PDB file of C-alpha atoms in Angstrom:
ATOM      1  CA  MET A  14     -32.069   2.000  -0.062  1.00 61.00           C
ATOM      2  CA  LYS A  15     -28.668   1.080  -1.439  1.00 69.00           C
ATOM      3  CA  SER A  16     -27.857   4.765  -2.020  1.00 72.00           C
ATOM      4  CA  LEU A  17     -28.624   5.490   1.636  1.00 73.00           C
ATOM      5  CA  LEU A  18     -26.318   2.809   3.027  1.00 77.00           C
ATOM      6  CA  PRO A  19     -23.132   4.954   2.943  1.00 73.00           C
ATOM      7  CA  TRP A  20     -24.857   7.491   5.202  1.00 79.00           C
ATOM      8  CA  ILE A  21     -25.777   5.005   7.920  1.00 79.00           C
ATOM      9  CA  GLU A  22     -22.334   3.398   8.019  1.00 82.00           C
ATOM     10  CA  PRO A  23     -19.692   4.865  10.405  1.00 81.00           C
ATOM     11  CA  LEU A  24     -18.037   7.213   7.893  1.00 84.00           C
ATOM     12  CA  GLY A  25     -21.367   8.593   6.726  1.00 85.00           C
ATOM     13  CA  LEU A  26     -22.700   9.018  10.266  1.00 87.00           C
ATOM     14  CA  ILE A  27     -19.567  10.925  11.257  1.00 88.00           C
ATOM     15  CA  MET A  28     -19.995  13.210   8.246  1.00 88.00           C
ATOM     16  CA  LEU A  29     -23.673  13.847   9.090  1.00 89.00           C
ATOM     17  CA  LEU A  30     -22.820  14.518  12.742  1.00 90.00           C
ATOM     18  CA  LEU A  31     -20.064  16.987  11.849  1.00 89.00           C
ATOM     19  CA  THR A  32     -22.372  18.737   9.390  1.00 91.00           C
ATOM     20  CA  LEU A  33     -25.127  18.977  12.016  1.00 92.00           C
ATOM     21  CA  VAL A  34     -22.810  20.393  14.677  1.00 91.00           C
ATOM     22  CA  LEU A  35     -21.306  22.858  12.181  1.00 90.00           C
ATOM     23  CA  GLY A  36     -24.779  23.965  11.127  1.00 92.00           C
ATOM     24  CA  ILE A  37     -25.834  24.535  14.745  1.00 92.00           C
ATOM     25  CA  ALA A  38     -22.689  26.553  15.455  1.00 90.00           C
ATOM     26  CA  LEU A  39     -23.297  28.753  12.410  1.00 91.00           C
ATOM     27  CA  TRP A  40     -26.998  29.187  13.233  1.00 92.00           C
ATOM     28  CA  ARG A  41     -26.128  30.304  16.763  1.00 90.00           C
ATOM     29  CA  ARG A  42     -23.317  32.505  15.426  1.00 89.00           C
ATOM     30  CA  ARG A  43     -20.673  30.735  17.442  1.00 89.00           C
ATOM     31  CA  TRP A  44     -17.978  31.704  14.992  1.00 88.00           C
ATOM     32  CA  ARG A  45     -14.996  30.294  16.901  1.00 89.00           C
ATOM     33  CA  TRP A  46     -16.719  26.961  17.401  1.00 88.00           C
ATOM     34  CA  ALA A  47     -17.778  26.972  13.759  1.00 90.00           C
ATOM     35  CA  ALA A  48     -14.179  27.583  12.646  1.00 90.00           C
ATOM     36  CA  LEU A  49     -12.878  24.741  14.853  1.00 90.00           C
ATOM     37  CA  ILE A  50     -15.509  22.348  13.507  1.00 90.00           C
ATOM     38  CA  ALA A  51     -15.104  23.508   9.910  1.00 91.00           C
ATOM     39  CA  LEU A  52     -11.443  22.426   9.764  1.00 91.00           C
ATOM     40  CA  PRO A  53     -12.008  18.709  10.488  1.00 89.00           C
ATOM     41  CA  TRP A  54     -15.241  18.793   8.440  1.00 90.00           C
ATOM     42  CA  LEU A  55     -13.346  20.153   5.426  1.00 91.00           C
ATOM     43  CA  ALA A  56     -10.454  17.706   5.798  1.00 91.00           C
ATOM     44  CA  TYR A  57     -12.841  14.797   6.258  1.00 90.00           C
ATOM     45  CA  SER A  58     -14.963  15.842   3.273  1.00 91.00           C
ATOM     46  CA  ILE A  59     -11.982  16.257   0.943  1.00 92.00           C
ATOM     47  CA  THR A  60     -10.375  12.916   1.813  1.00 91.00           C
ATOM     48  CA  THR A  61     -13.495  10.716   1.899  1.00 90.00           C
ATOM     49  CA  CYS A  62     -15.997  12.413  -0.439  1.00 90.00           C
ATOM     50  CA  THR A  63     -13.945  13.739  -3.362  1.00 92.00           C
ATOM     51  CA  VAL A  64     -11.482  12.576  -5.977  1.00 93.00           C
ATOM     52  CA  VAL A  65      -8.603  14.452  -4.285  1.00 94.00           C
ATOM     53  CA  SER A  66      -7.160  11.364  -2.542  1.00 95.00           C
ATOM     54  CA  SER A  67      -7.068   9.467  -5.840  1.00 94.00           C
ATOM     55  CA  VAL A  68      -5.417  12.416  -7.591  1.00 95.00           C
ATOM     56  CA  LEU A  69      -2.689  12.605  -4.929  1.00 96.00           C
ATOM     57  CA  LEU A  70      -2.044   8.871  -5.010  1.00 96.00           C
ATOM     58  CA  ALA A  71      -2.010   8.884  -8.818  1.00 96.00           C
ATOM     59  CA  THR A  72       0.957  11.287  -8.748  1.00 96.00           C
ATOM     60  CA  LEU A  73       2.998   8.467  -7.176  1.00 97.00           C
ATOM     61  CA  GLU A  74       1.668   5.776  -9.510  1.00 96.00           C
ATOM     62  CA  GLU A  75       1.746   7.707 -12.795  1.00 94.00           C
ATOM     63  CA  PRO A  76       5.533   7.392 -13.442  1.00 93.00           C
ATOM     64  CA  TRP A  77       5.140   3.596 -13.640  1.00 93.00           C
ATOM     65  CA  MET A  78       2.024   3.382 -15.777  1.00 90.00           C
ATOM     66  CA  ASN A  79       4.101   3.060 -18.955  1.00 83.00           C
ATOM     67  CA  SER A  80       6.051   0.121 -17.538  1.00 79.00           C
ATOM     68  CA  PRO A  81       3.931  -2.957 -18.372  1.00 83.00           C
ATOM     69  CA  VAL A  82       4.828  -5.837 -16.068  1.00 89.00           C
ATOM     70  CA  LYS A  83       4.441  -8.320 -18.932  1.00 86.00           C
ATOM     71  CA  ASP A  84       7.426  -6.645 -20.632  1.00 89.00           C
ATOM     72  CA  ALA A  85       9.686  -6.932 -17.579  1.00 93.00           C
ATOM     73  CA  PRO A  86      13.167  -8.246 -18.423  1.00 94.00           C
ATOM     74  CA  VAL A  87      14.505 -11.589 -17.266  1.00 96.00           C
ATOM     75  CA  CYS A  88      16.533 -11.128 -14.076  1.00 97.00           C
ATOM     76  CA  ASP A  89      18.399 -13.331 -11.630  1.00 97.00           C
ATOM     77  CA  VAL A  90      15.616 -13.284  -9.053  1.00 98.00           C
ATOM     78  CA  VAL A  91      12.118 -11.922  -8.432  1.00 98.00           C
ATOM     79  CA  VAL A  92      11.759 -10.043  -5.128  1.00 98.00           C
ATOM     80  CA  SER A  93       8.279  -9.491  -3.686  1.00 98.00           C
ATOM     81  CA  LEU A  94       7.988  -6.931  -0.907  1.00 97.00           C
ATOM     82  CA  GLY A  95       5.657  -7.460   2.050  1.00 94.00           C
ATOM     83  CA  GLY A  96       2.230  -6.024   2.681  1.00 92.00           C
ATOM     84  CA  THR A  97       0.459  -8.828   0.809  1.00 92.00           C
ATOM     85  CA  GLY A  98      -1.332 -10.311   3.804  1.00 89.00           C
ATOM     86  CA  GLU A  99      -0.728 -11.849   7.190  1.00 85.00           C
ATOM     87  CA  PRO A 100      -0.686 -15.261   8.857  1.00 85.00           C
ATOM     88  CA  SER A 101      -4.104 -16.444  10.016  1.00 86.00           C
ATOM     89  CA  ARG A 102      -4.918 -19.642  11.871  1.00 82.00           C
ATOM     90  CA  ASN A 103      -8.600 -19.331  10.906  1.00 86.00           C
ATOM     91  CA  GLU A 104      -8.139 -19.230   7.128  1.00 88.00           C
ATOM     92  CA  LEU A 105      -8.140 -22.444   5.102  1.00 87.00           C
ATOM     93  CA  ILE A 106      -4.756 -21.655   3.542  1.00 84.00           C
ATOM     94  CA  GLY A 107      -3.293 -20.293   6.802  1.00 83.00           C
ATOM     95  CA  PHE A 108      -2.810 -16.894   5.220  1.00 85.00           C
ATOM     96  CA  ALA A 109      -5.172 -13.895   4.968  1.00 90.00           C
ATOM     97  CA  LEU A 110      -4.694 -11.875   1.789  1.00 91.00           C
ATOM     98  CA  GLY A 111      -4.650  -8.087   2.235  1.00 89.00           C
ATOM     99  CA  ARG A 112      -4.850  -4.892   0.199  1.00 88.00           C
ATOM    100  CA  GLY A 113      -1.431  -5.525  -1.346  1.00 91.00           C
ATOM    101  CA  ALA A 114      -2.157  -9.085  -2.480  1.00 94.00           C
ATOM    102  CA  ASP A 115      -1.452  -8.049  -6.088  1.00 95.00           C
ATOM    103  CA  ARG A 116       2.230  -8.005  -5.149  1.00 96.00           C
ATOM    104  CA  LEU A 117       2.121 -11.698  -4.342  1.00 96.00           C
ATOM    105  CA  ALA A 118       0.067 -12.670  -7.391  1.00 95.00           C
ATOM    106  CA  THR A 119       2.311 -10.639  -9.711  1.00 97.00           C
ATOM    107  CA  SER A 120       5.474 -12.120  -8.220  1.00 97.00           C
ATOM    108  CA  ILE A 121       4.211 -15.674  -8.579  1.00 97.00           C
ATOM    109  CA  GLU A 122       3.216 -15.115 -12.207  1.00 97.00           C
ATOM    110  CA  LEU A 123       6.537 -13.447 -13.075  1.00 97.00           C
ATOM    111  CA  THR A 124       8.465 -16.338 -11.529  1.00 97.00           C
ATOM    112  CA  ARG A 125       6.222 -18.921 -13.185  1.00 96.00           C
ATOM    113  CA  THR A 126       6.883 -17.368 -16.590  1.00 95.00           C
ATOM    114  CA  GLY A 127      10.655 -17.455 -16.138  1.00 96.00           C
ATOM    115  CA  LYS A 128      11.444 -13.861 -15.214  1.00 96.00           C
ATOM    116  CA  GLY A 129      13.667 -15.026 -12.363  1.00 96.00           C
ATOM    117  CA  GLN A 130      15.532 -18.107 -11.155  1.00 95.00           C
ATOM    118  CA  ALA A 131      13.951 -17.845  -7.714  1.00 97.00           C
ATOM    119  CA  LEU A 132      11.282 -15.930  -5.783  1.00 98.00           C
ATOM    120  CA  VAL A 133      12.233 -14.059  -2.622  1.00 98.00           C
ATOM    121  CA  LEU A 134       9.466 -12.998  -0.230  1.00 98.00           C
ATOM    122  CA  GLY A 135       9.661 -10.111   2.213  1.00 97.00           C
ATOM    123  CA  GLY A 136       7.230  -8.885   4.839  1.00 95.00           C
ATOM    124  CA  GLY A 137       6.707  -8.034   8.464  1.00 94.00           C
ATOM    125  CA  GLY A 138       5.705 -10.007  11.532  1.00 92.00           C
ATOM    126  CA  TYR A 139       2.387 -10.469  13.318  1.00 87.00           C
ATOM    127  CA  THR A 140       1.882 -11.401  16.962  1.00 87.00           C
ATOM    128  CA  PHE A 141      -0.905 -13.829  17.851  1.00 81.00           C
ATOM    129  CA  GLN A 142      -2.590 -14.159  21.231  1.00 80.00           C
ATOM    130  CA  ASP A 143       0.008 -16.692  22.360  1.00 80.00           C
ATOM    131  CA  GLY A 144       2.597 -13.906  22.227  1.00 81.00           C
ATOM    132  CA  VAL A 145       4.584 -15.525  19.405  1.00 82.00           C
ATOM    133  CA  MET A 146       5.420 -13.352  16.374  1.00 86.00           C
ATOM    134  CA  ARG A 147       4.911 -15.050  13.040  1.00 89.00           C
ATOM    135  CA  SER A 148       6.340 -14.090   9.662  1.00 93.00           C
ATOM    136  CA  GLU A 149       4.219 -12.896   6.762  1.00 94.00           C
ATOM    137  CA  ALA A 150       6.842 -14.186   4.317  1.00 95.00           C
ATOM    138  CA  ASP A 151       6.980 -17.644   5.949  1.00 95.00           C
ATOM    139  CA  ALA A 152       3.179 -17.944   5.757  1.00 93.00           C
ATOM    140  CA  ALA A 153       3.137 -16.878   2.092  1.00 94.00           C
ATOM    141  CA  LYS A 154       5.948 -19.314   1.261  1.00 95.00           C
ATOM    142  CA  ALA A 155       4.084 -22.201   2.910  1.00 93.00           C
ATOM    143  CA  TRP A 156       0.984 -21.374   0.882  1.00 92.00           C
ATOM    144  CA  ILE A 157       2.898 -21.131  -2.436  1.00 94.00           C
ATOM    145  CA  ASP A 158       4.784 -24.366  -1.742  1.00 94.00           C
ATOM    146  CA  SER A 159       1.546 -26.206  -0.905  1.00 92.00           C
ATOM    147  CA  TRP A 160       0.063 -25.248  -4.272  1.00 91.00           C
ATOM    148  CA  LYS A 161       3.171 -26.428  -6.149  1.00 92.00           C
ATOM    149  CA  VAL A 162       2.728 -23.759  -8.839  1.00 91.00           C
ATOM    150  CA  LEU A 163       6.437 -22.922  -9.110  1.00 95.00           C
ATOM    151  CA  SER A 164       9.380 -25.054 -10.126  1.00 93.00           C
ATOM    152  CA  ALA A 165      11.776 -22.304  -8.994  1.00 96.00           C
ATOM    153  CA  PRO A 166      12.786 -22.141  -5.312  1.00 97.00           C
ATOM    154  CA  VAL A 167      10.842 -19.820  -2.984  1.00 97.00           C
ATOM    155  CA  LEU A 168      12.878 -18.106  -0.266  1.00 98.00           C
ATOM    156  CA  SER A 169      11.639 -16.198   2.778  1.00 97.00           C
ATOM    157  CA  LEU A 170      13.415 -13.208   4.322  1.00 97.00           C
ATOM    158  CA  GLY A 171      11.724 -13.917   7.640  1.00 96.00           C
ATOM    159  CA  ILE A 172      10.450 -10.994   9.691  1.00 95.00           C
ATOM    160  CA  CYS A 173      11.526  -7.622   8.272  1.00 96.00           C
ATOM    161  CA  SER A 174      10.974  -4.345  10.082  1.00 94.00           C
ATOM    162  CA  ASP A 175      10.643  -2.157   6.958  1.00 96.00           C
ATOM    163  CA  THR A 176      11.599  -1.785   3.288  1.00 97.00           C
ATOM    164  CA  HIS A 177      15.177  -0.887   4.209  1.00 97.00           C
ATOM    165  CA  ASP A 178      15.478  -4.109   6.206  1.00 97.00           C
ATOM    166  CA  GLU A 179      14.188  -6.056   3.204  1.00 98.00           C
ATOM    167  CA  ALA A 180      16.769  -4.366   0.972  1.00 98.00           C
ATOM    168  CA  VAL A 181      19.627  -5.170   3.361  1.00 97.00           C
ATOM    169  CA  LYS A 182      18.599  -8.828   3.617  1.00 98.00           C
ATOM    170  CA  VAL A 183      18.164  -9.200  -0.150  1.00 98.00           C
ATOM    171  CA  ALA A 184      21.592  -7.612  -0.734  1.00 97.00           C
ATOM    172  CA  ALA A 185      23.197 -10.121   1.642  1.00 97.00           C
ATOM    173  CA  LEU A 186      21.346 -13.002  -0.047  1.00 97.00           C
ATOM    174  CA  ALA A 187      22.325 -11.741  -3.498  1.00 97.00           C
ATOM    175  CA  LYS A 188      25.974 -11.674  -2.485  1.00 96.00           C
ATOM    176  CA  GLU A 189      25.693 -15.227  -1.204  1.00 96.00           C
ATOM    177  CA  LYS A 190      23.862 -16.522  -4.304  1.00 96.00           C
ATOM    178  CA  GLY A 191      25.755 -14.461  -6.866  1.00 96.00           C
ATOM    179  CA  TRP A 192      22.686 -12.532  -8.013  1.00 96.00           C
ATOM    180  CA  LYS A 193      23.323  -9.225  -9.744  1.00 94.00           C
ATOM    181  CA  ARG A 194      19.987  -8.140 -11.182  1.00 97.00           C
ATOM    182  CA  ILE A 195      16.680  -8.284  -9.310  1.00 97.00           C
ATOM    183  CA  LEU A 196      13.116  -7.799 -10.511  1.00 98.00           C
ATOM    184  CA  LEU A 197      11.446  -5.807  -7.758  1.00 98.00           C
ATOM    185  CA  VAL A 198       7.703  -6.244  -7.260  1.00 98.00           C
ATOM    186  CA  THR A 199       5.761  -3.794  -5.118  1.00 97.00           C
ATOM    187  CA  SER A 200       2.841  -1.367  -5.291  1.00 97.00           C
ATOM    188  CA  ALA A 201       3.292   1.369  -7.882  1.00 96.00           C
ATOM    189  CA  SER A 202       2.883   4.038  -5.200  1.00 97.00           C
ATOM    190  CA  HIS A 203       5.732   2.467  -3.195  1.00 97.00           C
ATOM    191  CA  MET A 204       8.080   1.731  -6.097  1.00 97.00           C
ATOM    192  CA  ARG A 205      10.080   4.975  -6.054  1.00 97.00           C
ATOM    193  CA  ARG A 206      11.149   4.608  -2.428  1.00 98.00           C
ATOM    194  CA  ALA A 207      11.601   0.847  -2.624  1.00 98.00           C
ATOM    195  CA  ARG A 208      13.732   0.959  -5.776  1.00 97.00           C
ATOM    196  CA  ALA A 209      15.944   3.723  -4.386  1.00 98.00           C
ATOM    197  CA  CYS A 210      16.395   1.724  -1.204  1.00 97.00           C
ATOM    198  CA  PHE A 211      17.526  -1.418  -3.027  1.00 98.00           C
ATOM    199  CA  GLU A 212      19.819   0.523  -5.354  1.00 97.00           C
ATOM    200  CA  LYS A 213      21.406   2.147  -2.317  1.00 97.00           C
ATOM    201  CA  GLU A 214      22.438  -1.376  -1.244  1.00 96.00           C
ATOM    202  CA  GLY A 215      24.290  -1.839  -4.546  1.00 95.00           C
ATOM    203  CA  LEU A 216      21.716  -3.936  -6.375  1.00 97.00           C
ATOM    204  CA  GLN A 217      20.790  -3.566 -10.043  1.00 97.00           C
ATOM    205  CA  VAL A 218      17.010  -3.138  -9.973  1.00 97.00           C
ATOM    206  CA  GLU A 219      14.340  -3.639 -12.617  1.00 97.00           C
ATOM    207  CA  SER A 220      10.824  -2.508 -11.677  1.00 96.00           C
ATOM    208  CA  ALA A 221       7.627  -4.570 -11.780  1.00 96.00           C
ATOM    209  CA  PRO A 222       4.985  -2.175 -10.406  1.00 96.00           C
ATOM    210  CA  CYS A 223       1.515  -3.446  -9.564  1.00 95.00           C
ATOM    211  CA  ASN A 224      -1.359  -2.883  -7.117  1.00 95.00           C
ATOM    212  CA  TYR A 225      -2.527   0.433  -8.556  1.00 95.00           C
ATOM    213  CA  LEU A 226      -4.872   1.785  -5.887  1.00 94.00           C
ATOM    214  CA  SER A 227      -5.968   5.111  -7.378  1.00 94.00           C
ATOM    215  CA  SER A 228      -9.190   4.973  -9.388  1.00 90.00           C
ATOM    216  CA  ILE A 229      -7.549   7.384 -11.846  1.00 91.00           C
ATOM    217  CA  SER A 230      -4.629   5.014 -12.470  1.00 90.00           C
ATOM    218  CA  ARG A 231      -7.019   2.097 -12.928  1.00 85.00           C
ATOM    219  CA  GLY A 232      -8.952   4.047 -15.541  1.00 85.00           C
ATOM    220  CA  GLU A 233     -12.260   4.146 -13.688  1.00 85.00           C
ATOM    221  CA  LYS A 234     -14.845   6.829 -14.342  1.00 84.00           C
ATOM    222  CA  ILE A 235     -13.972   9.838 -12.194  1.00 85.00           C
ATOM    223  CA  GLN A 236     -16.442  10.667  -9.449  1.00 83.00           C
ATOM    224  CA  TRP A 237     -15.675  14.202  -8.369  1.00 87.00           C
ATOM    225  CA  PHE A 238     -18.025  13.970  -5.392  1.00 85.00           C
ATOM    226  CA  HIS A 239     -19.499  10.878  -3.726  1.00 85.00           C
ATOM    227  CA  PRO A 240     -20.735   9.660  -0.323  1.00 84.00           C
ATOM    228  CA  PRO A 241     -18.035   9.022   2.309  1.00 86.00           C
ATOM    229  CA  HIS A 242     -15.999   5.927   1.466  1.00 84.00           C
ATOM    230  CA  HIS A 243     -13.118   4.245   3.272  1.00 85.00           C
ATOM    231  CA  ALA A 244     -11.087   3.998   0.041  1.00 88.00           C
ATOM    232  CA  GLY A 245     -10.604   7.762   0.074  1.00 90.00           C
ATOM    233  CA  SER A 246      -9.085   7.833   3.544  1.00 90.00           C
ATOM    234  CA  GLU A 247      -6.983   4.737   2.775  1.00 93.00           C
ATOM    235  CA  ASN A 248      -5.631   6.318  -0.414  1.00 94.00           C
ATOM    236  CA  PHE A 249      -4.837   9.536   1.410  1.00 94.00           C
ATOM    237  CA  ALA A 250      -3.072   7.584   4.164  1.00 94.00           C
ATOM    238  CA  THR A 251      -1.044   5.654   1.566  1.00 96.00           C
ATOM    239  CA  TRP A 252      -0.001   8.873  -0.166  1.00 96.00           C
ATOM    240  CA  MET A 253       0.943  10.539   3.120  1.00 96.00           C
ATOM    241  CA  HIS A 254       2.873   7.434   4.234  1.00 97.00           C
ATOM    242  CA  GLU A 255       4.999   7.530   1.085  1.00 97.00           C
ATOM    243  CA  ILE A 256       5.618  11.283   1.244  1.00 97.00           C
ATOM    244  CA  ILE A 257       6.761  11.095   4.864  1.00 97.00           C
ATOM    245  CA  GLY A 258       8.566   7.791   4.271  1.00 97.00           C
ATOM    246  CA  TRP A 259      10.658   9.247   1.439  1.00 97.00           C
ATOM    247  CA  ARG A 260      11.817  12.150   3.616  1.00 97.00           C
ATOM    248  CA  VAL A 261      12.620   9.899   6.562  1.00 97.00           C
ATOM    249  CA  TYR A 262      14.544   7.427   4.397  1.00 97.00           C
ATOM    250  CA  ARG A 263      16.504  10.229   2.768  1.00 97.00           C
ATOM    251  CA  TRP A 264      17.313  11.741   6.181  1.00 97.00           C
ATOM    252  CA  ARG A 265      18.574   8.339   7.354  1.00 96.00           C
ATOM    253  CA  GLY A 266      20.633   7.884   4.189  1.00 96.00           C
ATOM    254  CA  TRP A 267      18.669   4.840   3.042  1.00 97.00           C
ATOM    255  CA  VAL A 268      17.805   6.253  -0.393  1.00 95.00           C
TER     256      VAL A 268
END
């Protein structure tokens, strides 16, 4: 029964429906319809049922796999980029951890072990039903402060629109505080663009990559084919986001 579950969940049902419609079109020799259906069926199959998405994402993560975070140098400050979670009035800690929560955990541990004199938190904003936008970084700071796990100060960048905005705000804060060297914490797949962005603002950057999302990078057993799974589409979306993001940032002169 457990092996059948993926096929009765939304992704599996969509795959079965596409396969059924494609089969009917081929059986009735509706070649044009079959060709139109075959394109989304093929794209859907490759991204959700094969190792291709993990392979693509691993190309972004691989350059950082020989950079153990435990060997990161001591810097003036640890900077954690957003994407770690979002404010939530229903959670006990007032903060809902997300797919990038490793960024937050890694940043806290690096600061706790003396890799920086302070921890700076970035992140976006989230609008609740009352129409008020709340800061991811403010919510994370409140949670860290409540646990009292750090003796170093924790600073929030407030609501940032993107990685470039985080870089600009950190550069201004570094100038004010006299920081020269930052330890940048973000997902390995995002590190290339993030590091280039911060260096463009004149900061000396050391990398602390984490949050490896590809099963290949994590060293899991490779499954060449498997039932439809949301991780495949999420990995493909992450890879595509970084590929497009790099080109957009370069066009804007941010990297």
